[in-house]
PDB file of C-alpha atoms in Angstrom:
ATOM      1  CA  MET A  10     151.528 117.169  88.029  1.00  0.00           C
ATOM      2  CA  GLU A  11     150.888 117.461  91.737  1.00  0.00           C
ATOM      3  CA  SER A  12     147.502 119.100  91.233  1.00  0.00           C
ATOM      4  CA  ARG A  13     146.545 116.341  88.794  1.00  0.00           C
ATOM      5  CA  MET A  14     147.387 113.724  91.441  1.00  0.00           C
ATOM      6  CA  ALA A  15     145.362 115.642  94.018  1.00  0.00           C
ATOM      7  CA  LYS A  16     142.456 115.855  91.574  1.00  0.00           C
ATOM      8  CA  MET A  17     142.605 112.107  90.897  1.00  0.00           C
ATOM      9  CA  LYS A  18     142.757 111.416  94.625  1.00  0.00           C
ATOM     10  CA  TYR A  19     139.693 113.626  95.218  1.00  0.00           C
ATOM     11  CA  THR A  20     137.825 112.035  92.296  1.00  0.00           C
ATOM     12  CA  SER A  21     138.493 108.490  93.485  1.00  0.00           C
ATOM     13  CA  PHE A  22     137.362 109.480  96.997  1.00  0.00           C
ATOM     14  CA  ALA A  23     134.150 110.979  95.589  1.00  0.00           C
ATOM     15  CA  VAL A  24     133.459 107.869  93.501  1.00  0.00           C
ATOM     16  CA  ALA A  25     134.105 105.586  96.483  1.00  0.00           C
ATOM     17  CA  SER A  26     131.833 107.619  98.757  1.00  0.00           C
ATOM     18  CA  CYS A  27     129.107 107.738  96.077  1.00  0.00           C
ATOM     19  CA  HIS A  28     129.357 104.004  95.608  1.00  0.00           C
ATOM     20  CA  ARG A  29     129.075 103.428  99.332  1.00  0.00           C
ATOM     21  CA  ARG A  30     126.190 105.876  99.648  1.00  0.00           C
ATOM     22  CA  GLY A  31     124.430 104.209  96.716  1.00  0.00           C
ATOM     23  CA  TRP A  32     124.387 100.876  98.483  1.00  0.00           C
ATOM     24  CA  PHE A  33     123.094 102.462 101.679  1.00  0.00           C
ATOM     25  CA  ASP A  34     120.365 104.235  99.719  1.00  0.00           C
ATOM     26  CA  PHE A  35     119.410 100.935  98.078  1.00  0.00           C
ATOM     27  CA  PHE A  36     119.179  99.099 101.399  1.00  0.00           C
ATOM     28  CA  ASP A  37     117.254 101.950 103.012  1.00  0.00           C
ATOM     29  CA  PHE A  38     114.785 101.884 100.107  1.00  0.00           C
ATOM     30  CA  PHE A  39     114.577  98.080 100.318  1.00  0.00           C
ATOM     31  CA  ASP A  40     113.861  98.247 104.063  1.00  0.00           C
ATOM     32  CA  PHE A  41     111.233 100.908 103.443  1.00  0.00           C
ATOM     33  CA  MET A  42     109.511  98.777 100.778  1.00  0.00           C
ATOM     34  CA  VAL A  43     109.529  95.694 103.048  1.00  0.00           C
ATOM     35  CA  PHE A  44     108.030  97.846 105.795  1.00  0.00           C
ATOM     36  CA  MET A  45     105.310  99.153 103.450  1.00  0.00           C
ATOM     37  CA  VAL A  46     104.468  95.625 102.258  1.00  0.00           C
ATOM     38  CA  PHE A  47     104.209  94.562 105.902  1.00  0.00           C
ATOM     39  CA  ILE A  48     101.830  97.462 106.667  1.00  0.00           C
ATOM     40  CA  VAL A  49      99.647  96.647 103.632  1.00  0.00           C
ATOM     41  CA  ALA A  50      99.588  92.939 104.538  1.00  0.00           C
ATOM     42  CA  GLN A  51      98.638  93.819 108.106  1.00  0.00           C
ATOM     43  CA  ASP A  52      95.795  96.070 106.898  1.00  0.00           C
ATOM     44  CA  PHE A  53      94.568  93.349 104.535  1.00  0.00           C
ATOM     45  CA  PHE A  54      94.639  90.778 107.348  1.00  0.00           C
ATOM     46  CA  LEU A  55      92.641  93.091 109.635  1.00  0.00           C
ATOM     47  CA  PHE A  56      90.132  93.765 106.861  1.00  0.00           C
ATOM     48  CA  LEU A  57      89.795  90.030 106.273  1.00  0.00           C
ATOM     49  CA  LEU A  58      89.132  89.401 109.975  1.00  0.00           C
ATOM     50  CA  TRP A  59      86.543  92.184 110.006  1.00  0.00           C
ATOM     51  CA  TYR A  60      84.924  90.912 106.779  1.00  0.00           C
ATOM     52  CA  LEU A  61      84.629  87.405 108.230  1.00  0.00           C
ATOM     53  CA  LYS A  62      83.035  88.980 111.355  1.00  0.00           C
ATOM     54  CA  LEU A  63      85.854  87.689 113.564  1.00  0.00           C
ATOM     55  CA  LEU A  64      86.827  91.160 114.749  1.00  0.00           C
ATOM     56  CA  PRO A  65      84.374  93.635 116.288  1.00  0.00           C
ATOM     57  CA  THR A  66      83.902  96.952 114.499  1.00  0.00           C
ATOM     58  CA  SER A  67      84.953  99.003 117.538  1.00  0.00           C
ATOM     59  CA  ILE A  68      88.389  97.336 117.592  1.00  0.00           C
ATOM     60  CA  ILE A  69      88.739  97.803 113.822  1.00  0.00           C
ATOM     61  CA  ASN A  70      87.886 101.507 114.146  1.00  0.00           C
ATOM     62  CA  PHE A  71      90.496 101.953 116.865  1.00  0.00           C
ATOM     63  CA  ILE A  72      93.201 100.084 114.941  1.00  0.00           C
ATOM     64  CA  THR A  73      92.375 101.853 111.678  1.00  0.00           C
ATOM     65  CA  SER A  74      92.510 105.295 113.245  1.00  0.00           C
ATOM     66  CA  THR A  75      95.814 104.434 114.947  1.00  0.00           C
ATOM     67  CA  ILE A  76      97.291 103.116 111.686  1.00  0.00           C
ATOM     68  CA  THR A  77      96.036 106.186 109.812  1.00  0.00           C
ATOM     69  CA  ILE A  78      97.662 108.556 112.297  1.00  0.00           C
ATOM     70  CA  PHE A  79     100.855 106.499 112.155  1.00  0.00           C
ATOM     71  CA  MET A  80     100.931 106.471 108.335  1.00  0.00           C
ATOM     72  CA  ILE A  81     100.305 110.234 108.121  1.00  0.00           C
ATOM     73  CA  THR A  82     103.190 110.793 110.533  1.00  0.00           C
ATOM     74  CA  LEU A  83     105.396 108.382 108.586  1.00  0.00           C
ATOM     75  CA  ILE A  84     104.600 110.043 105.254  1.00  0.00           C
ATOM     76  CA  THR A  85     105.262 113.509 106.677  1.00  0.00           C
ATOM     77  CA  LEU A  86     108.658 112.321 107.892  1.00  0.00           C
ATOM     78  CA  ILE A  87     109.639 110.189 104.878  1.00  0.00           C
ATOM     79  CA  ILE A  88     108.573 112.398 101.935  1.00  0.00           C
ATOM     80  CA  PRO A  89     110.875 115.338 102.828  1.00  0.00           C
ATOM     81  CA  VAL A  90     113.762 112.898 103.286  1.00  0.00           C
ATOM     82  CA  ILE A  91     113.111 111.391  99.836  1.00  0.00           C
ATOM     83  CA  LEU A  92     112.887 114.850  98.251  1.00  0.00           C
ATOM     84  CA  ILE A  93     115.795 116.482 100.096  1.00  0.00           C
ATOM     85  CA  ALA A  94     118.307 113.606 100.249  1.00  0.00           C
ATOM     86  CA  PRO A  95     119.104 113.520  96.481  1.00  0.00           C
ATOM     87  CA  ALA A  96     119.521 117.313  96.471  1.00  0.00           C
ATOM     88  CA  VAL A  97     122.078 117.224  99.299  1.00  0.00           C
ATOM     89  CA  SER A  98     123.932 114.284  97.752  1.00  0.00           C
ATOM     90  CA  VAL A  99     127.406 115.056  96.418  1.00  0.00           C
ATOM     91  CA  CYS A 100     127.151 112.582  93.563  1.00  0.00           C
TER      92      CYS A 100
END
């Protein structure tokens, strides 16, 4: 009887922690998607300025190369987290 109570206690703790982790995962994903939409919108805005000849090509080249380096760094950091995090999860 005592082991059954301990098992139920452990199970309820695991479910509670999974539930909590699930919400955090959802909000992290939501923040990431908002961030990606912001980056795409920013790139589109810069392209539009360049297309309308309101932004010199040299500035566009600098910004584009900076954004490219930033996105490569971001992808190298984010992809392993996305692949490894579910594997380490207890749920």
